Coordinates of C-alpha atoms and ligand atoms in Angstrom, one line a residue:
M25 CA 0.0 0.0 0.0
T26 CA 1.3 3.3 -1.0
K27 CA 0.6 6.6 0.7
D28 CA -1.8 7.4 -2.1
D29 CA -3.7 4.1 -1.5
V30 CA -3.9 4.9 2.2
A31 CA -5.0 8.4 1.6
D32 CA -7.7 7.1 -0.8
A33 CA -9.1 4.8 1.8
L34 CA -9.2 7.4 4.4
D35 CA -10.9 9.8 2.0
E36 CA -13.4 7.2 1.0
I37 CA -14.2 6.4 4.7
G38 CA -14.8 10.2 5.2
T39 CA -17.1 10.3 2.2
L40 CA -19.0 7.2 3.1
L41 CA -19.6 8.5 6.6
E42 CA -20.9 11.8 5.2
L43 CA -23.2 9.8 3.0
K44 CA -24.4 8.2 6.2
G45 CA -24.9 11.5 7.9
E46 CA -22.0 11.4 10.4
N47 CA -21.2 14.7 11.9
S48 CA -18.6 16.8 10.0
F49 CA -16.1 16.8 12.9
R50 CA -15.7 13.1 12.4
T51 CA -15.7 13.1 8.6
N52 CA -13.3 15.9 8.3
A53 CA -10.9 14.1 10.5
Y54 CA -10.6 11.5 7.9
H55 CA -10.2 13.9 5.0
N56 CA -7.6 15.8 6.9
A57 CA -5.7 12.6 7.8
A58 CA -5.8 11.6 4.1
R59 CA -3.9 14.9 3.2
L60 CA -1.6 14.5 6.2
V61 CA -0.7 10.9 5.1
Q62 CA 0.0 12.1 1.5
Q63 CA 2.4 14.8 2.7
L64 CA 4.3 12.7 5.3
P65 CA 8.0 12.7 4.6
G66 CA 9.7 9.3 4.5
D67 CA 8.4 5.8 4.3
L68 CA 5.0 5.1 5.7
K69 CA 5.6 1.4 6.3
E70 CA 8.7 2.3 8.4
M71 CA 6.8 4.9 10.4
V72 CA 4.1 2.4 11.2
A73 CA 6.7 -0.2 12.2
K74 CA 8.4 2.3 14.5
G75 CA 5.1 3.4 16.0
E76 CA 5.8 7.0 14.9
L77 CA 2.5 7.5 13.3
G78 CA 0.7 8.6 16.6
K79 CA 3.1 11.5 17.0
V80 CA 1.7 13.1 13.9
R81 CA -0.6 16.0 14.8
G82 CA -4.1 15.1 13.5
I83 CA -3.7 11.3 13.6
G84 CA -5.2 10.1 16.8
E85 CA -5.5 6.6 18.2
A86 CA -8.4 5.4 15.9
L87 CA -6.8 6.7 12.8
T88 CA -3.4 5.1 13.8
E89 CA -5.0 1.8 14.3
K90 CA -6.8 1.9 10.9
I91 CA -3.7 3.1 9.0
T92 CA -1.6 0.4 10.7
T93 CA -4.2 -2.3 9.5
L94 CA -4.1 -0.9 6.0
V95 CA -0.4 -0.8 5.8
T96 CA 0.3 -4.1 7.3
T97 CA -2.5 -6.2 5.8
G98 CA -3.4 -4.1 2.7
K99 CA -7.1 -4.3 3.7
L100 CA -9.5 -2.7 6.3
P101 CA -12.5 -4.7 7.3
Y102 CA -14.1 -1.5 8.8
L103 CA -14.0 0.2 5.3
E104 CA -15.5 -3.0 3.6
D105 CA -18.4 -3.1 6.1
L106 CA -18.9 0.6 5.5
R107 CA -19.1 0.1 1.6
A108 CA -21.5 -2.6 2.0
S109 CA -23.8 -0.5 4.0
V110 CA -24.1 2.5 1.5
P111 CA -26.1 1.9 -1.8
A112 CA -23.6 1.8 -4.7
G113 CA -25.7 4.4 -6.7
L114 CA -25.1 7.1 -4.1
V115 CA -21.3 6.8 -4.6
T116 CA -21.9 7.0 -8.5
M117 CA -23.9 10.2 -7.9
L118 CA -20.8 11.8 -6.4
R119 CA -19.2 11.8 -9.9
L120 CA -21.5 14.4 -11.1
P121 CA -20.0 17.9 -10.9
G122 CA -21.3 20.1 -8.1
I123 CA -22.8 17.3 -6.1
G124 CA -21.1 16.4 -2.8
P125 CA -22.0 13.9 -0.1
K126 CA -24.4 16.3 1.7
K127 CA -26.6 16.9 -1.3
V128 CA -26.6 13.2 -2.2
K129 CA -27.7 12.4 1.3
A130 CA -30.5 15.0 1.1
L131 CA -31.6 13.6 -2.2
H132 CA -31.7 10.1 -0.8
D133 CA -33.4 11.1 2.6
N134 CA -36.1 13.3 1.0
L135 CA -36.8 11.8 -2.5
H136 CA -35.4 8.3 -2.1
I137 CA -33.1 8.9 -4.9
D138 CA -30.3 6.2 -5.1
T139 CA -29.4 6.2 -8.9
I140 CA -28.5 8.7 -11.5
E141 CA -31.6 7.6 -13.5
K142 CA -33.9 8.5 -10.6
L143 CA -32.0 11.8 -10.1
K144 CA -32.6 12.7 -13.6
A145 CA -36.3 11.9 -13.5
A146 CA -36.7 13.9 -10.3
C147 CA -34.9 16.9 -11.9
E148 CA -37.0 16.8 -15.0
A149 CA -40.2 16.6 -12.8
G150 CA -38.9 19.8 -11.0
E151 CA -38.8 18.0 -7.5
V152 CA -35.1 18.7 -6.9
A153 CA -35.5 22.4 -7.2
K154 CA -38.0 22.4 -4.4
L155 CA -35.6 20.8 -1.9
K156 CA -34.1 23.0 0.7
G157 CA -30.6 24.0 -0.3
F158 CA -31.1 23.2 -4.1
G159 CA -33.2 25.5 -6.1
E160 CA -33.7 25.9 -9.9
K161 CA -30.1 26.8 -10.6
T162 CA -28.7 23.7 -8.9
Q163 CA -31.3 21.5 -10.6
A164 CA -30.3 22.8 -14.0
R165 CA -26.6 22.4 -13.2
I166 CA -27.4 18.7 -12.1
L167 CA -29.2 18.1 -15.3
E168 CA -26.3 19.4 -17.3
G169 CA -23.9 17.3 -15.4
I170 CA -26.1 14.1 -16.1
A171 CA -26.1 15.0 -19.8
H172 CA -22.3 15.2 -20.0
F173 CA -22.2 12.0 -17.9
E174 CA -24.5 10.2 -20.4
K175 CA -22.4 11.4 -23.2
V176 CA -18.9 10.4 -22.0
G177 CA -20.2 7.9 -19.6
H178 CA -17.6 6.3 -17.5
R179 CA -15.2 6.3 -20.4
V180 CA -11.6 6.4 -19.5
R181 CA -8.5 7.4 -21.5
I182 CA -6.6 4.4 -22.8
D183 CA -3.3 5.4 -21.0
L184 CA -5.2 5.3 -17.7
A185 CA -7.3 2.2 -18.5
L186 CA -4.3 0.2 -19.6
P187 CA -2.4 0.2 -16.4
L188 CA -5.4 -0.8 -14.3
G189 CA -6.2 -3.7 -16.8
T190 CA -2.6 -4.8 -16.9
A191 CA -2.4 -4.7 -13.0
L192 CA -5.4 -7.0 -12.8
L193 CA -4.3 -9.3 -15.6
E194 CA -0.8 -9.8 -14.2
Q195 CA -2.2 -10.8 -10.9
I196 CA -4.8 -13.1 -12.5
R197 CA -2.0 -14.8 -14.3
T198 CA -0.5 -15.9 -11.1
F199 CA -3.7 -17.6 -9.9
P200 CA -3.4 -21.4 -10.0
G201 CA -5.3 -23.1 -12.7
V202 CA -5.2 -20.2 -15.1
L203 CA -4.3 -21.6 -18.7
R204 CA -4.8 -18.6 -21.1
S205 CA -5.7 -15.0 -20.3
E206 CA -6.1 -11.9 -22.1
L207 CA -7.6 -8.3 -21.9
C208 CA -10.4 -8.0 -24.5
G209 CA -12.8 -5.4 -25.5
S210 CA -12.0 -1.9 -26.7
L211 CA -8.8 -1.9 -24.7
R212 CA -7.4 -4.9 -26.9
R213 CA -8.6 -3.0 -29.9
H214 CA -6.5 0.0 -28.6
K215 CA -9.5 2.4 -28.8
E216 CA -8.7 6.0 -27.5
T217 CA -11.1 5.6 -24.7
V218 CA -12.5 2.6 -22.8
A219 CA -15.7 2.2 -20.9
D220 CA -15.1 -1.0 -19.0
L221 CA -12.4 -3.7 -18.8
D222 CA -13.2 -7.1 -20.2
I223 CA -10.9 -9.8 -18.9
L224 CA -11.0 -13.4 -20.2
V225 CA -9.4 -16.5 -18.6
S226 CA -9.5 -20.1 -19.5
S227 CA -9.3 -22.8 -16.9
A228 CA -10.8 -26.1 -16.0
N229 CA -11.9 -24.8 -12.7
A230 CA -13.5 -21.3 -12.6
Q231 CA -14.6 -21.0 -8.9
P232 CA -11.3 -20.4 -7.3
I233 CA -10.3 -17.8 -9.9
M234 CA -13.6 -16.0 -9.3
D235 CA -12.9 -16.1 -5.5
A236 CA -9.4 -14.8 -5.9
F237 CA -10.3 -12.1 -8.4
V238 CA -12.9 -10.3 -6.1
K239 CA -10.3 -10.2 -3.4
L240 CA -7.5 -8.4 -5.5
P241 CA -6.4 -5.2 -3.7
E242 CA -7.5 -3.0 -6.6
V243 CA -11.1 -4.2 -6.2
V244 CA -13.2 -1.7 -4.3
Q245 CA -16.7 -3.1 -4.8
V246 CA -18.1 -6.3 -6.0
L247 CA -21.0 -5.8 -8.4
G248 CA -21.8 -9.4 -9.0
Q249 CA -20.1 -12.8 -8.6
G250 CA -21.3 -15.8 -10.6
P251 CA -19.8 -19.2 -11.4
T252 CA -18.2 -18.0 -14.6
K253 CA -18.5 -14.2 -14.6
S254 CA -17.7 -11.6 -12.0
S255 CA -18.1 -7.8 -12.2
V256 CA -16.2 -5.5 -9.8
I257 CA -15.3 -1.8 -9.6
A258 CA -11.5 -1.5 -9.4
T259 CA -9.3 1.5 -8.8
L260 CA -5.6 2.4 -9.3
H261 CA -3.3 5.4 -9.2
S262 CA -1.5 6.0 -12.5
R263 CA 0.1 8.9 -14.2
G264 CA -0.9 11.1 -11.3
E265 CA -4.7 10.3 -11.6
K266 CA -6.9 8.0 -9.8
V267 CA -8.6 5.6 -12.2
T268 CA -11.8 3.8 -11.3
M269 CA -13.5 1.3 -13.7
Q270 CA -15.7 -1.6 -13.9
A271 CA -13.9 -4.8 -14.7
D272 CA -15.7 -8.0 -15.9
L273 CA -13.8 -11.3 -15.6
R274 CA -15.1 -14.3 -17.5
V275 CA -13.8 -17.8 -17.2
V276 CA -14.3 -20.3 -20.0
T277 CA -12.7 -23.7 -21.0
D278 CA -9.6 -23.8 -22.9
E279 CA -11.5 -25.1 -26.0
Q280 CA -13.8 -22.1 -25.8
F281 CA -11.0 -19.6 -25.3
P282 CA -10.4 -18.6 -28.9
F283 CA -14.1 -18.0 -29.5
A284 CA -14.6 -16.0 -26.4
L285 CA -11.4 -14.0 -27.0
H286 CA -12.7 -13.1 -30.4
Y287 CA -16.2 -12.4 -29.2
F288 CA -15.3 -10.2 -26.2
T289 CA -12.6 -8.4 -28.2
G290 CA -15.4 -7.0 -30.5
S291 CA -16.3 -4.7 -31.9
K292 CA -19.9 -5.5 -31.8
D293 CA -20.2 -4.5 -35.4
H294 CA -17.3 -6.6 -36.5
N295 CA -18.8 -9.6 -34.5
I296 CA -22.1 -9.2 -36.3
R297 CA -20.3 -9.3 -39.7
M298 CA -18.4 -12.4 -38.6
R299 CA -21.5 -14.1 -37.3
Q300 CA -23.3 -13.5 -40.6
R301 CA -20.3 -14.8 -42.6
A302 CA -20.7 -18.1 -40.5
I303 CA -24.3 -18.3 -41.3
D304 CA -23.6 -17.8 -45.0
R305 CA -21.4 -20.9 -44.7
G306 CA -24.1 -22.9 -42.9
L307 CA -22.3 -22.4 -39.5
T308 CA -23.1 -20.7 -36.2
L309 CA -20.5 -18.6 -34.5
N310 CA -20.9 -17.5 -30.8
E311 CA -18.7 -16.9 -27.8
Y312 CA -18.3 -20.6 -27.2
A313 CA -17.9 -22.3 -30.5
L314 CA -18.1 -22.4 -34.3
S315 CA -20.6 -25.1 -35.0
N316 CA -22.5 -26.8 -37.8
E317 CA -25.8 -27.5 -36.2
A318 CA -27.1 -29.5 -39.1
K319 CA -24.5 -32.0 -38.6
S320 CA -24.2 -31.3 -34.8
S321 CA -20.6 -31.0 -35.1
T322 CA -18.1 -28.2 -34.2
V323 CA -15.2 -26.7 -36.1
P324 CA -12.3 -27.0 -33.7
C325 CA -10.1 -23.9 -33.5
K326 CA -7.0 -23.4 -31.2
T327 CA -6.6 -19.8 -32.0
E328 CA -8.3 -16.7 -33.3
A329 CA -6.4 -17.2 -36.6
D330 CA -8.0 -20.6 -36.9
I331 CA -11.5 -19.0 -36.6
F332 CA -10.7 -16.4 -39.3
A333 CA -9.3 -19.2 -41.5
A334 CA -12.4 -21.3 -41.0
L335 CA -14.4 -18.4 -42.4
G336 CA -12.1 -17.8 -45.3
L337 CA -10.3 -14.9 -43.9
P338 CA -6.5 -14.2 -43.0
Y339 CA -5.9 -13.1 -39.3
I340 CA -7.4 -9.7 -38.6
E341 CA -5.6 -7.5 -36.1
P342 CA -7.8 -6.3 -33.1
E343 CA -7.2 -2.7 -34.0
L344 CA -8.9 -3.3 -37.4
R345 CA -12.0 -5.0 -36.0
E346 CA -14.4 -2.0 -36.4
D347 CA -16.4 -3.1 -39.5
N348 CA -14.5 -0.5 -41.3
G349 CA -13.7 -2.5 -44.4
E350 CA -11.4 -5.2 -42.7
I351 CA -13.6 -8.1 -43.7
E352 CA -13.7 -7.0 -47.3
A353 CA -9.9 -6.3 -47.4
G354 CA -9.3 -9.7 -45.8
E355 CA -11.3 -11.4 -48.5
L356 CA -9.3 -9.7 -51.1
K357 CA -6.0 -10.4 -49.2
V358 CA -5.2 -6.7 -49.1
L359 CA -5.1 -6.2 -45.3
P360 CA -2.2 -3.8 -44.4
A361 CA 0.9 -5.1 -42.5
L362 CA 0.4 -2.7 -39.6
V363 CA 3.2 -0.4 -38.3
A364 CA 4.6 -1.4 -35.0
D365 CA 6.4 0.4 -32.1
G366 CA 9.7 -1.1 -33.1
D367 CA 9.3 0.6 -36.5
I368 CA 9.7 4.1 -35.1
R369 CA 13.1 5.5 -35.5
G370 CA 12.7 9.1 -34.2
V371 CA 10.1 11.9 -33.4
F372 CA 9.6 15.5 -34.6
H373 CA 7.4 17.5 -32.3
N374 CA 8.7 17.9 -28.7
H375 CA 9.4 20.6 -26.2
T376 CA 12.4 21.5 -24.2
T377 CA 13.3 24.2 -21.6
Y378 CA 13.5 26.6 -24.6
S379 CA 9.7 26.8 -24.3
D380 CA 7.4 24.9 -21.9
G381 CA 9.4 21.6 -21.7
N382 CA 11.0 20.6 -18.4
A383 CA 14.2 19.1 -19.7
T384 CA 17.1 20.5 -21.7
L385 CA 17.9 19.7 -25.3
E386 CA 20.6 17.4 -24.3
E387 CA 18.5 15.5 -21.7
M388 CA 15.7 15.0 -24.2
A389 CA 18.1 13.9 -26.9
L390 CA 19.7 11.3 -24.6
A391 CA 16.2 10.1 -23.5
A392 CA 15.3 9.6 -27.2
K393 CA 18.5 7.7 -27.8
A394 CA 17.7 5.4 -24.8
L395 CA 14.5 4.6 -26.5
G396 CA 16.5 3.5 -29.5
F397 CA 15.6 6.6 -31.7
E398 CA 18.2 7.9 -34.2
Y399 CA 16.8 11.4 -34.2
F400 CA 15.1 13.7 -31.8
G401 CA 13.2 16.6 -33.5
V402 CA 12.7 19.6 -31.3
G403 CA 9.5 21.6 -31.8
D404 CA 9.4 24.3 -29.2
H405 CA 6.7 27.0 -29.3
S406 CA 6.9 30.2 -31.4
Q407 CA 7.1 33.8 -30.3
S408 CA 3.3 34.6 -29.9
L409 CA 2.6 31.8 -27.6
T410 CA 3.8 33.6 -24.5
I411 CA 1.9 31.5 -22.0
A412 CA 4.0 28.6 -23.1
R413 CA 7.2 30.7 -23.2
G414 CA 7.2 30.8 -27.0
M415 CA 10.7 31.7 -28.3
P416 CA 11.6 35.3 -29.5
V417 CA 13.8 35.3 -32.6
N418 CA 17.0 35.8 -30.7
I419 CA 16.3 32.7 -28.6
V420 CA 15.7 30.7 -31.7
R421 CA 19.2 31.5 -32.9
K422 CA 20.5 30.6 -29.5
Q423 CA 18.7 27.3 -29.6
W424 CA 20.2 26.5 -33.1
A425 CA 23.7 27.3 -31.8
E426 CA 23.2 25.0 -28.8
I427 CA 21.8 22.2 -31.1
D428 CA 25.0 22.4 -33.1
R429 CA 27.0 22.1 -29.9
V430 CA 25.1 19.2 -28.5
N431 CA 25.1 17.4 -31.8
A432 CA 28.8 17.8 -32.1
K433 CA 29.2 16.2 -28.7
L434 CA 26.5 13.4 -28.8
S435 CA 26.8 10.2 -30.8
G436 CA 24.1 7.8 -31.8
V437 CA 21.4 10.3 -31.8
R438 CA 21.0 13.6 -33.8
I439 CA 18.9 16.6 -32.8
L440 CA 16.8 18.0 -35.7
K441 CA 16.1 21.8 -35.7
G442 CA 12.3 21.9 -36.0
I443 CA 9.7 24.3 -34.7
E444 CA 6.1 24.2 -33.6
V445 CA 5.0 27.5 -35.1
D446 CA 1.7 29.0 -34.3
I447 CA -0.9 29.5 -36.9
L448 CA -2.1 33.0 -36.4
E449 CA -5.6 34.2 -36.7
D450 CA -5.4 34.9 -40.5
G451 CA -3.6 31.7 -41.2
S452 CA -0.1 33.2 -41.5
L453 CA 2.8 31.8 -39.5
D454 CA 4.3 33.2 -36.4
Y455 CA 7.9 33.9 -37.8
S456 CA 9.2 35.5 -40.9
D457 CA 9.8 33.4 -44.0
E458 CA 13.5 34.1 -43.6
L459 CA 13.6 32.7 -40.2
L460 CA 11.4 29.7 -41.1
A461 CA 13.9 28.8 -43.8
G462 CA 16.4 28.2 -41.1
F463 CA 14.6 25.2 -39.6
E464 CA 15.0 21.7 -40.9
Y465 CA 11.2 21.3 -40.7
V466 CA 8.2 23.2 -39.6
V467 CA 5.1 21.9 -37.6
V468 CA 2.2 24.3 -37.8
S469 CA -0.4 24.3 -35.0
V470 CA -3.4 26.2 -33.8
H471 CA -3.2 27.3 -30.0
S472 CA -5.6 30.3 -29.9
L473 CA -9.1 31.5 -31.0
F474 CA -10.7 27.9 -30.8
N475 CA -14.1 29.4 -31.2
M476 CA -13.8 30.6 -34.8
P477 CA -16.6 29.5 -37.1
E478 CA -15.9 26.3 -39.0
E479 CA -15.4 27.9 -42.3
D480 CA -12.9 30.4 -41.0
M481 CA -11.0 27.9 -39.0
T482 CA -10.7 25.6 -42.1
R483 CA -9.4 28.5 -44.2
R484 CA -7.0 29.5 -41.5
V485 CA -5.5 26.0 -41.1
C486 CA -5.5 25.3 -44.9
K487 CA -3.7 28.6 -45.6
A488 CA -1.0 27.6 -43.0
L489 CA -0.6 24.2 -44.4
A490 CA -0.2 25.5 -47.9
H491 CA 2.7 27.8 -46.8
P492 CA 5.9 26.7 -48.6
A493 CA 7.8 26.5 -45.3
T494 CA 5.3 24.1 -43.7
T495 CA 6.2 20.4 -43.3
M496 CA 3.4 19.1 -41.3
L497 CA 0.2 20.0 -39.3
G498 CA 0.3 19.5 -35.6
H499 CA -2.7 18.2 -33.5
A500 CA -5.3 18.8 -36.2
T501 CA -8.3 19.6 -34.1
G502 CA -7.0 20.6 -30.6
R503 CA -9.3 18.2 -28.9
L504 CA -8.7 17.0 -25.3
L505 CA -10.3 13.6 -25.1
L506 CA -13.4 13.6 -22.6
R507 CA -12.6 17.2 -21.6
R508 CA -12.7 19.5 -24.6
E509 CA -14.1 19.1 -28.1
G510 CA -11.8 20.1 -30.8
Y511 CA -12.3 23.4 -32.7
K512 CA -14.8 23.2 -35.5
I513 CA -13.0 22.4 -38.7
N514 CA -13.6 20.6 -42.0
L515 CA -11.0 17.9 -41.8
D516 CA -11.8 16.6 -45.2
E517 CA -11.0 19.9 -46.7
V518 CA -7.7 20.0 -44.7
L519 CA -6.8 16.6 -46.0
K520 CA -7.4 17.7 -49.5
V521 CA -5.1 20.6 -49.1
A522 CA -2.5 18.5 -47.4
A523 CA -2.6 16.0 -50.4
K524 CA -2.5 18.8 -52.9
H525 CA 0.6 20.4 -51.5
G526 CA 2.4 17.2 -50.5
K527 CA 2.3 18.1 -46.7
M528 CA 2.3 15.7 -43.8
I529 CA 0.0 15.4 -40.8
E530 CA 1.0 14.4 -37.4
I531 CA -0.7 11.9 -35.1
N532 CA -0.2 13.7 -31.8
A533 CA 0.5 10.8 -29.4
Q534 CA -0.4 12.6 -26.2
P535 CA -3.1 10.2 -24.9
S536 CA -5.4 13.2 -24.2
R537 CA -5.1 14.3 -27.8
L538 CA -4.6 11.3 -30.2
D539 CA -5.4 13.8 -32.9
L540 CA -5.5 13.2 -36.0
D541 CA -8.3 10.8 -35.1
W542 CA -7.9 7.4 -36.5
R543 CA -11.0 7.6 -38.6
Y544 CA -9.3 10.4 -40.5
V545 CA -6.0 8.7 -40.5
K546 CA -7.4 6.0 -42.8
R547 CA -8.7 8.7 -45.2
A548 CA -5.4 10.5 -45.0
K549 CA -3.7 7.3 -46.1
A550 CA -6.1 6.8 -49.1
L551 CA -5.0 10.4 -50.2
G552 CA -1.3 9.4 -49.9
I553 CA -0.7 11.9 -47.1
P554 CA 2.5 10.9 -45.1
I555 CA 1.8 10.7 -41.3
A556 CA 4.3 11.6 -38.6
I557 CA 3.8 10.2 -35.0
N558 CA 4.8 12.7 -32.5
P559 CA 4.8 12.4 -28.7
D560 CA 4.7 16.2 -28.2
A561 CA 6.8 15.3 -25.1
H562 CA 7.3 18.0 -22.5
S563 CA 9.6 15.7 -20.4
P564 CA 12.0 12.8 -21.1
G565 CA 9.4 10.4 -19.8
E566 CA 6.8 11.5 -22.2
L567 CA 8.8 10.5 -25.2
A568 CA 7.6 6.9 -24.6
L569 CA 4.0 8.0 -25.3
Y570 CA 4.7 7.6 -28.9
N571 CA 3.3 4.1 -28.6
F572 CA -0.1 5.5 -28.2
G573 CA 0.3 7.3 -31.5
V574 CA 1.4 3.9 -33.1
Q575 CA -1.9 2.4 -31.9
V576 CA -3.9 5.2 -33.6
A577 CA -1.8 4.6 -36.8
R578 CA -2.7 1.0 -36.6
R579 CA -6.4 1.7 -36.1
G580 CA -6.0 3.9 -39.2
W581 CA -4.6 1.0 -41.2
L582 CA -1.1 2.4 -41.6
T583 CA 1.9 0.4 -42.6
R584 CA 5.5 1.2 -42.0
D585 CA 5.8 3.0 -45.3
D586 CA 2.9 5.3 -44.5
V587 CA 4.6 6.7 -41.4
F588 CA 7.4 9.2 -42.0
N589 CA 9.4 8.6 -38.8
T590 CA 9.8 4.9 -39.6
R591 CA 12.6 6.2 -41.9
S592 CA 16.3 6.2 -41.0
L593 CA 18.0 9.5 -40.1
T594 CA 19.7 9.5 -43.4
D595 CA 16.4 9.2 -45.3
V596 CA 14.6 11.7 -43.1
T597 CA 17.2 14.4 -43.4
K598 CA 17.4 13.8 -47.3
E599 CA 13.7 14.0 -47.6
L600 CA 13.5 17.2 -45.5
A601 CA 16.3 18.8 -47.5
R602 CA 14.6 17.9 -50.7
R603 CA 11.4 19.6 -49.4
K604 CA 13.2 22.7 -48.5
E605 CA 14.9 22.9 -51.9
K606 CA 11.4 23.0 -53.6
V607 CA 10.6 26.1 -51.6
Ligands
DGT11 P1 -16.3 -0.1 -24.4 O1 -16.3 -1.1 -23.2 O2 -17.5 0.6 -24.5 O3 -15.2 0.7 -24.5 O4 -16.2 -1.1 -25.7 P2 -16.2 -2.7 -25.8 O5 -16.1 -2.9 -27.3 O6 -15.3 -3.3 -24.9 O7 -17.7 -3.1 -25.4 P3 -18.3 -4.0 -24.3 O8 -17.5 -4.0 -23.1 O9 -19.7 -3.6 -24.2 O10 -18.3 -5.4 -24.9 C1 -17.1 -6.2 -25.0 C2 -17.2 -7.0 -26.3 O11 -18.3 -7.9 -26.2 C3 -17.8 -6.0 -27.5 O12 -16.6 -5.4 -28.2 C4 -18.3 -7.1 -28.5 C5 -19.0 -8.1 -27.6 N1 -20.3 -7.8 -27.5 C6 -20.9 -7.2 -26.4 N2 -22.3 -7.1 -26.6 C7 -22.5 -7.7 -27.8 C8 -23.7 -7.9 -28.6 O13 -24.8 -7.5 -28.3 N3 -23.5 -8.5 -29.8 C9 -22.3 -8.9 -30.2 N4 -22.1 -9.5 -31.5 N5 -21.2 -8.7 -29.5 C10 -21.3 -8.1 -28.3
CA12 CA1 -15.3 -3.0 -22.6
CA13 CA1 -17.9 -5.1 -20.8
ZN14 ZN1 0.9 22.3 -29.6

């Protein structure tokens, strides 16, 4: 148990007690203790072992006892009992913005509301506004919150869902009797956001696996436990955020495993096509078998590839299973050999201490080298973007000189002189043509005036893209997944202009962006537009995010040849020089 885990448990106790109507003196004690624990210097385990916890102001006897139990056993029966005594729907309601435990309790006590659905109905009937302490404004805000909740639901970004899924899977793999196991669903298809985790296991004996699963330390609530399927709510700290998701575990026999793996990987639309394909061949495909009911026989398959083969198809990668043409392409044997992490040989759009990055040129270049990259392309911000410490012209020249110095010193990795230049309101670029000519390449991005009408934004971006100095477009829509829609822009028009002028488009690999969206990546490929995968790293650690961009590229059907940064340093510098000569 880390400090964060202990703090979470204490916060949860405080919240659950509030939902039960405990006095605020007691509930605040838990919330305060959670903050205290997080800020404790030194090792929590050691403090507990040495009995030093009680000396901390704000942590009394009862808290010391509970923290000790948590740290030494990883569990707290008191908390488990508390959870069981509060309806799960009340905790879910806390996810709505502007609703705290006191409001939830008032809704429950007065209107018997214990689910979001009931809350919505009560708001629509105007009952919530009449409650003391609520009013019309609050009621409207709650309805807005519910609308947003219904839209994004419990969806979680893939970079947050993956560590939780992996943590569960790794532990499940150690359970006795587990033969094969996999994460399925949208996570296996590498979708940019994931609603819930679908875990599949094959074993001859399901019961002990179910029992062990619901007892994993990440599990905070058991929604249902049956003989072959269990559903839980699980939680994990990752990348500085707390991730809470539903996880479903299914246990099947090893003979059923490939069929269940295919079925629960989805997508639903892909499954429907596959099932129809089976029917067309006089067969039945479901999550347990491929069978010929007329002959009451089954088609044995050891792997997913066997299932595809039995239906006259080559293996289709999970990322392609969206009923987006993969069945037709499989039939014609023209499925792409998808680009892979190992194909990436460098990156172009990254930040350093010259703008809003937190590491020096040299530190970033060394981190790139450690990842096996041959080139590290810098793309710091341009002069207008003062909030991100955009570089005035003299600083650009200083950076170039430092790049030359560091390049002379380093071996095995080369820093490329690039820039992420702002697209100004009228579509012009944020430096003079003369200065732009000094960069090896130019990434153009929008960072301002997101509210422009679609037509104006499209014209603005297309003008920048057509600029002779421009190499590629950065984060095409400016979206922040589950937080902010992108600006309105006609992407088909943007793709047309990129194709016409031979420009590239980036897949921004920041998991909150993943922009260009995979649906448009496939269209860009059809137009012959080269794609660059860029982590937009602001620290050495963020360089590794490029793999999320590779996933988007794969979902967009890209092969190695479609991605510019799969090329060697020699090829890349040659191509960039060729493009500049044309100018
Ligand atoms: P998510 O969880 O919304 O991010 O997306 P998925 O794809 O993980 O969806 P989920 O968890 O509802 O179901 C997992 C897979 O199970 C889904 O990809 C395909 C399969 N599946 C679920 N419901 C149906 C269904 O009604 N028909 C068919 N053919 N397959 C289904
Ligand atoms: Ca799912
Ligand atoms: Ca599911
Ligand atoms: Zn940017």
